[in-house]
Amino acid sequence: MENNLNNKAILLMEDGTQIFGNSIGIDGIVIGETIFNTAITGYQEIITDPSYYKQIIILTYPHIGNVGTNIDDNESSKIYAKGLIIHNLSKIPSNYRSTEKLDVFLKKKNVVAIEGIDTRYLTRLICKKKINKIALISNKKNFNYKSILYKIRKFKGLQGLDLVKDITTKINYPWILGNKNKQIIKNYVFSMHVIVLDFGVKNSILKMLIDRKCKVTVVSAFISYKDLILLNPDGIFLSNGPGDPTPCHYIIDIVKKILITDIPVFGVCFGHQILAIANGAKIIKMDIGHHGSNHPVQDLENNKVLITTQNHNFTIDKNNFPKNLRITHKSLFDNTIEGIHCINKPAFGFQGHPEASPGPHDSSILFDYFVKLIHIYCRKKYKRF
């Protein structure tokens, strides 16, 4: 059966449910896993986060696009998500930094997007039915409903796939842009060399390291251990990234070798899970992932509560938790593991996003702790600090 759309779009779920809306992106058909993000602000940062690679994003806040888009808030050079679903697009953005409207931005970035959907209702529907595979059909003159529904049901999802290989940097490069003055920093006397393994790193993470006077080099996830050590790192950062870390054996193997040394290691989100696997933990898929900027996390070292930004569909399995790790943070939403620390090594991980962007900066202190570990390491290695 063929159907026609004229400036319209359809959201088609794997159970056959159809929800109609309006196209605000390019014409096309995309099929993928969907996630919902509950953040009220920061839509530009969310949709340019490489962690959303091959996913379809639902934004639950009803009004999106009210501040337009700008050149400063991108977390990467492109939109890696397959599609975007929102309730209401603000037609007239109002912000002194705005350079173009959201729908124009989406079209330039080649994204299929739909508005006019009650995204809070859709979120409840997804949670109730426990289905997350959908298709977005935008402005197609002819499409076959049965054929698309068949493809949705045949789609196996993202678990077990190595997504990092598609988005990691192909060449190593220095990062020199910070947050504090938003200018290229030329006058810092860099005293700490941090190597960032790029699994889909956000720009804000790199800026946080620069703000702490680190010399930052971003390297491919495929770098060899030998080449990594030749860069003479004082600290190693395992970045955020998309999907399931378990199939990324080449990354896990290099982290195991790093852990034999005393080089400080900080893993965030995907990198946190990689660190856990390298220490013997297992990763499991969550029924409902964490995506938002209001997630309460308890620091088990001092019982303080941090409001954090989260973006993950996988978590560390509590069963058979390795003895060489200790749990440092837990989610107050579902008690999942949010932080780990190696018992006898200066290596730790955090499941949330301490750089936020968007979100609160409660957990940015973890960057300070990382720098503290680097200082200790450098005192032993170079007799400095």
Coordinates of C-alpha atoms in Angstrom, one line a residue:
M1 CA 0.0 0.0 0.0
E2 CA 1.5 3.3 -1.1
N3 CA 0.8 6.6 0.7
N4 CA 1.5 10.3 0.0
L5 CA 2.8 13.1 2.3
N6 CA 2.7 16.7 1.4
N7 CA 4.8 18.8 3.9
K8 CA 3.8 16.3 6.5
A9 CA 5.6 13.7 8.4
I10 CA 4.7 10.4 10.1
L11 CA 6.1 8.7 13.2
L12 CA 5.6 4.9 12.7
M13 CA 6.2 2.6 15.7
E14 CA 7.0 -1.1 15.5
D15 CA 3.5 -2.0 16.7
G16 CA 2.0 -0.2 13.8
T17 CA 1.0 3.0 15.7
Q18 CA 1.1 6.1 13.5
I19 CA 1.4 9.6 14.8
F20 CA 1.2 12.5 12.3
G21 CA 3.2 15.7 12.5
N22 CA 5.0 18.3 10.3
S23 CA 8.4 18.0 8.7
I24 CA 11.0 20.6 9.9
G25 CA 14.1 18.8 8.5
I26 CA 15.1 17.2 5.2
D27 CA 12.9 14.8 3.2
G28 CA 13.6 11.1 3.9
I29 CA 12.9 8.0 5.8
V30 CA 14.9 6.9 8.8
I31 CA 14.6 3.9 11.1
G32 CA 16.3 3.6 14.5
E33 CA 16.2 3.3 18.2
T34 CA 14.6 6.2 20.0
I35 CA 15.5 7.8 23.3
F36 CA 13.8 10.7 25.2
N37 CA 15.7 13.5 26.7
T38 CA 14.0 15.5 29.6
A39 CA 16.3 18.5 29.6
I40 CA 14.5 21.9 29.4
T41 CA 17.4 23.7 27.8
G42 CA 20.4 23.0 25.6
Y43 CA 18.7 21.4 22.5
Q44 CA 21.6 22.4 20.3
E45 CA 24.2 20.8 22.6
I46 CA 22.0 17.6 22.8
I47 CA 21.5 17.1 19.0
T48 CA 25.2 17.7 18.2
D49 CA 26.4 15.3 20.9
P50 CA 28.1 12.3 19.0
S51 CA 26.8 10.0 21.7
Y52 CA 23.4 10.0 19.9
Y53 CA 24.9 8.4 16.8
K54 CA 22.2 6.4 14.9
Q55 CA 19.5 7.2 17.5
I56 CA 16.3 9.2 17.1
I57 CA 16.0 11.9 19.8
I58 CA 12.7 12.8 21.5
L59 CA 12.8 16.1 23.4
T60 CA 10.1 16.1 26.0
Y61 CA 10.2 19.9 26.7
P62 CA 7.3 21.3 24.6
H63 CA 8.9 24.4 23.1
I64 CA 12.1 23.9 21.2
G65 CA 14.1 26.4 19.0
N66 CA 13.3 29.5 21.0
V67 CA 16.9 30.7 21.1
G68 CA 17.8 29.5 17.6
T69 CA 21.3 28.1 17.1
N70 CA 24.7 29.6 17.2
I71 CA 28.4 28.8 16.4
D72 CA 29.5 28.3 20.0
D73 CA 27.2 25.6 21.3
N74 CA 27.9 22.8 19.0
E75 CA 29.4 19.7 20.7
S76 CA 30.7 18.5 17.4
S77 CA 30.9 19.5 13.7
K78 CA 27.7 17.6 12.7
I79 CA 24.6 16.0 13.9
Y80 CA 25.1 12.2 14.4
A81 CA 21.6 11.4 15.4
K82 CA 19.3 9.9 12.8
G83 CA 16.3 12.1 13.6
L84 CA 14.6 14.5 15.9
I85 CA 11.1 14.6 17.3
I86 CA 9.8 17.7 19.1
H87 CA 6.4 19.1 20.1
N88 CA 6.5 22.8 19.0
L89 CA 9.1 24.6 16.9
S90 CA 9.5 28.2 17.8
K91 CA 9.2 30.1 14.5
I92 CA 10.9 33.3 15.7
P93 CA 14.0 32.7 17.8
S94 CA 15.1 35.4 20.3
N95 CA 18.7 35.4 21.5
Y96 CA 21.6 37.8 20.9
R97 CA 23.8 34.9 20.0
S98 CA 21.4 33.3 17.5
T99 CA 22.7 33.0 13.9
E100 CA 20.0 30.9 12.4
K101 CA 16.7 29.1 13.1
L102 CA 16.6 25.5 14.3
D103 CA 14.8 24.2 11.3
V104 CA 17.3 25.8 9.0
F105 CA 20.1 24.3 11.1
L106 CA 18.6 20.8 10.8
K107 CA 18.2 21.0 7.1
K108 CA 21.9 22.2 6.7
K109 CA 22.9 19.2 8.8
N110 CA 20.8 16.8 6.8
V111 CA 18.5 15.6 9.6
V112 CA 15.0 14.2 9.3
A113 CA 13.0 16.0 11.9
I114 CA 9.3 16.2 12.9
E115 CA 7.3 18.6 15.0
G116 CA 3.7 18.6 16.2
I117 CA 4.0 15.5 18.2
D118 CA 3.0 15.4 21.9
T119 CA 6.4 14.2 23.0
R120 CA 5.4 13.7 26.6
Y121 CA 2.6 11.4 25.5
L122 CA 4.9 9.7 23.2
T123 CA 7.4 9.1 26.0
R124 CA 4.8 7.6 28.2
L125 CA 3.7 5.4 25.3
I126 CA 7.2 4.1 24.7
C127 CA 7.7 3.4 28.4
K128 CA 4.3 1.6 28.7
K129 CA 4.7 -0.5 25.5
K130 CA 8.4 -1.0 26.1
I131 CA 9.2 -0.4 22.4
N132 CA 11.8 1.9 21.1
K133 CA 12.2 1.1 17.4
I134 CA 10.5 3.6 15.1
A135 CA 10.6 5.2 11.7
L136 CA 10.3 8.9 10.7
I137 CA 8.8 9.5 7.3
S138 CA 9.2 13.0 6.0
N139 CA 7.7 14.6 2.9
K140 CA 7.7 11.5 0.8
K141 CA 5.4 11.5 -2.2
N142 CA 5.3 7.7 -2.2
F143 CA 6.1 5.3 0.5
N144 CA 5.1 1.7 1.3
Y145 CA 3.7 1.5 4.8
K146 CA 4.0 -2.3 5.0
S147 CA 7.5 -2.3 3.7
I148 CA 8.7 0.3 6.3
L149 CA 6.9 -1.5 9.1
Y150 CA 8.6 -4.7 8.1
K151 CA 12.0 -3.0 8.2
I152 CA 11.3 -1.5 11.6
R153 CA 10.5 -5.0 13.0
K154 CA 13.5 -6.5 11.3
F155 CA 15.8 -3.8 12.8
K156 CA 17.8 -5.5 15.6
G157 CA 18.8 -2.4 17.4
L158 CA 22.2 -1.1 18.5
Q159 CA 23.2 -3.5 21.2
G160 CA 26.3 -5.5 20.2
L161 CA 27.4 -3.0 17.6
D162 CA 30.7 -1.1 17.6
L163 CA 29.6 2.4 16.8
V164 CA 32.9 4.1 17.9
K165 CA 34.7 2.9 14.8
D166 CA 32.5 5.1 12.6
I167 CA 33.0 8.4 14.5
T168 CA 36.4 8.4 16.2
T169 CA 38.9 10.9 14.8
K170 CA 41.0 9.6 11.9
I171 CA 43.9 11.8 12.8
N172 CA 45.4 12.9 16.1
Y173 CA 45.0 16.7 16.8
P174 CA 45.6 19.2 19.6
W175 CA 42.7 21.1 21.2
I176 CA 43.3 24.7 22.3
L177 CA 39.9 26.2 22.9
G178 CA 38.7 26.9 26.4
N179 CA 35.4 27.9 28.1
K180 CA 36.5 30.8 30.2
N181 CA 37.4 33.4 27.6
K182 CA 36.1 31.5 24.5
Q183 CA 39.3 32.5 22.7
I184 CA 42.1 30.3 21.5
I185 CA 44.4 30.1 24.5
K186 CA 47.9 31.0 23.5
N187 CA 49.4 32.2 26.8
Y188 CA 48.9 29.2 29.0
V189 CA 52.1 27.5 30.2
F190 CA 50.8 23.9 29.8
S191 CA 52.2 21.7 32.5
M192 CA 50.0 18.6 32.2
H193 CA 49.6 16.6 28.9
V194 CA 46.3 14.9 28.8
I195 CA 45.6 12.4 26.0
V196 CA 41.9 12.1 25.1
L197 CA 40.8 8.8 23.6
D198 CA 38.1 9.9 21.2
F199 CA 35.0 7.6 21.3
G200 CA 32.8 10.5 20.3
V201 CA 34.1 13.3 22.5
K202 CA 32.1 16.4 23.2
N203 CA 33.8 19.8 22.7
S204 CA 32.8 20.9 26.2
I205 CA 34.9 18.1 27.7
L206 CA 37.9 19.3 25.9
K207 CA 37.2 22.9 27.0
M208 CA 37.0 21.8 30.6
L209 CA 40.5 20.3 30.4
I210 CA 41.9 23.4 28.8
D211 CA 40.3 25.5 31.5
R212 CA 42.4 23.5 34.0
K213 CA 45.6 24.3 32.1
C214 CA 46.0 20.9 30.5
K215 CA 47.7 20.4 27.2
V216 CA 45.1 18.4 25.3
T217 CA 45.8 15.9 22.5
V218 CA 42.8 14.1 21.0
V219 CA 43.7 10.7 19.5
S220 CA 41.9 7.9 17.6
A221 CA 40.3 5.0 19.4
F222 CA 42.5 2.8 17.2
I223 CA 45.8 4.2 18.5
S224 CA 48.3 1.5 19.5
Y225 CA 49.5 1.4 23.1
K226 CA 53.0 2.0 21.9
D227 CA 52.1 5.2 20.0
L228 CA 50.0 6.3 23.0
I229 CA 52.9 6.1 25.4
L230 CA 55.2 7.8 22.9
L231 CA 53.0 10.9 23.3
N232 CA 54.2 11.0 27.0
P233 CA 50.8 11.4 28.7
D234 CA 50.5 12.8 32.2
G235 CA 46.8 11.7 32.2
I236 CA 44.5 9.8 30.0
F237 CA 40.8 10.7 29.4
L238 CA 38.4 8.1 28.2
S239 CA 35.6 10.0 26.5
N240 CA 31.9 9.7 26.1
G241 CA 30.6 7.9 23.0
P242 CA 27.6 6.0 21.5
G243 CA 26.1 2.7 22.1
D244 CA 27.4 -0.6 23.6
P245 CA 31.1 -0.7 24.8
T246 CA 31.3 -4.5 25.0
P247 CA 32.2 -5.2 21.4
C248 CA 35.0 -2.6 21.4
H249 CA 37.8 -5.1 22.2
Y250 CA 40.5 -2.9 20.7
I251 CA 39.7 -0.1 23.2
I252 CA 39.3 -2.5 26.2
D253 CA 42.7 -4.1 25.4
I254 CA 44.5 -0.7 25.4
V255 CA 42.9 0.4 28.6
K256 CA 44.0 -2.8 30.3
K257 CA 47.6 -2.0 29.3
I258 CA 47.2 1.6 30.5
L259 CA 46.1 0.3 33.9
I260 CA 49.3 -1.6 34.4
T261 CA 51.0 1.8 34.6
D262 CA 50.3 4.5 37.2
I263 CA 49.1 7.1 34.6
P264 CA 45.9 8.7 36.0
V265 CA 42.8 7.7 34.0
F266 CA 39.4 9.4 34.0
G267 CA 36.5 7.8 32.1
V268 CA 33.2 9.5 31.4
C269 CA 29.9 7.8 30.3
F270 CA 31.1 5.4 27.6
G271 CA 34.6 5.7 28.9
H272 CA 33.4 4.9 32.4
Q273 CA 31.9 1.7 31.1
I274 CA 35.1 0.8 29.2
L275 CA 37.1 1.3 32.4
A276 CA 34.7 -1.0 34.2
I277 CA 35.0 -3.7 31.6
A278 CA 38.8 -3.4 31.6
N279 CA 38.6 -4.2 35.3
G280 CA 36.4 -7.3 34.9
A281 CA 32.9 -5.8 35.1
K282 CA 30.0 -6.5 32.7
I283 CA 27.8 -4.0 31.0
I284 CA 24.0 -4.6 30.6
K285 CA 21.4 -2.7 28.6
M286 CA 18.9 -0.7 30.6
D287 CA 15.1 -1.0 30.1
I288 CA 14.9 2.8 30.1
G289 CA 18.1 4.8 29.7
H290 CA 19.1 8.0 31.4
H291 CA 18.9 11.1 29.2
G292 CA 18.4 14.4 30.8
S293 CA 20.0 17.2 33.0
N294 CA 18.2 16.7 36.3
H295 CA 19.4 13.3 37.5
P296 CA 20.3 13.1 41.2
V297 CA 23.4 11.1 42.0
Q298 CA 24.7 10.4 45.5
D299 CA 28.5 10.6 46.2
L300 CA 29.0 7.6 48.5
E301 CA 32.2 9.1 49.8
N302 CA 30.5 12.1 51.5
N303 CA 26.8 11.4 51.0
K304 CA 26.4 14.7 49.0
V305 CA 23.9 14.7 46.2
L306 CA 24.9 16.0 42.8
I307 CA 22.4 17.0 40.1
T308 CA 23.8 15.7 36.9
T309 CA 23.5 15.4 33.2
Q310 CA 23.1 11.9 31.9
N311 CA 23.1 10.2 28.5
H312 CA 23.4 6.4 28.4
N313 CA 21.4 3.3 27.6
F314 CA 23.9 0.8 29.2
T315 CA 25.1 0.5 32.8
I316 CA 27.5 -1.6 34.9
D317 CA 26.0 -4.9 36.1
K318 CA 25.9 -5.0 39.9
N319 CA 26.1 -8.8 40.0
N320 CA 29.7 -10.1 40.3
F321 CA 31.1 -6.6 40.7
P322 CA 34.9 -6.8 40.5
K323 CA 36.8 -6.7 43.8
N324 CA 39.4 -4.4 42.4
L325 CA 36.8 -1.6 42.0
R326 CA 34.8 0.4 44.5
I327 CA 31.5 2.1 43.8
T328 CA 31.8 5.9 44.4
H329 CA 28.4 7.1 43.1
K330 CA 24.9 5.8 42.7
S331 CA 21.7 7.0 40.9
L332 CA 18.9 8.1 43.2
F333 CA 16.4 7.4 40.5
D334 CA 17.1 3.6 40.1
N335 CA 20.2 2.9 42.2
T336 CA 22.4 2.1 39.2
I337 CA 26.1 2.5 39.5
E338 CA 27.2 6.1 38.6
G339 CA 30.8 6.1 39.7
I340 CA 33.7 3.7 40.2
H341 CA 37.3 4.0 41.3
C342 CA 40.1 1.4 41.0
I343 CA 41.3 0.2 44.4
N344 CA 45.1 0.5 43.8
K345 CA 45.3 2.7 40.7
P346 CA 44.7 6.4 40.1
A347 CA 41.8 5.6 37.7
F348 CA 38.1 6.4 38.1
G349 CA 35.0 6.8 36.1
F350 CA 31.7 8.6 36.2
Q351 CA 28.6 7.6 34.3
G352 CA 27.1 11.1 34.0
H353 CA 28.5 14.0 32.1
P354 CA 30.5 16.3 34.5
E355 CA 31.0 18.8 31.7
A356 CA 27.1 19.1 31.6
S357 CA 26.4 21.1 28.4
P358 CA 23.5 21.3 28.9
G359 CA 23.0 21.0 32.6
P360 CA 24.2 21.8 36.1
H361 CA 27.9 21.8 36.9
D362 CA 27.7 20.0 40.3
S363 CA 30.0 17.2 39.1
S364 CA 32.6 19.4 37.4
I365 CA 34.6 18.9 40.5
L366 CA 35.6 15.5 39.1
F367 CA 37.8 17.3 36.6
D368 CA 39.5 18.9 39.5
Y369 CA 40.1 15.5 41.1
F370 CA 41.5 14.3 37.8
V371 CA 44.0 17.2 37.8
K372 CA 44.9 16.4 41.4
L373 CA 45.8 12.9 40.5
I374 CA 47.9 14.2 37.6
H375 CA 49.7 16.5 39.9
I376 CA 50.5 13.6 42.2
Y377 CA 51.7 11.5 39.3
C378 CA 53.9 14.4 37.9
R379 CA 55.5 14.9 41.3
K380 CA 56.7 11.4 41.3
K381 CA 57.7 11.4 37.6
Y382 CA 59.1 14.8 37.1
K383 CA 59.6 16.0 40.6
R384 CA 57.4 19.0 39.9
F385 CA 54.2 20.5 41.4

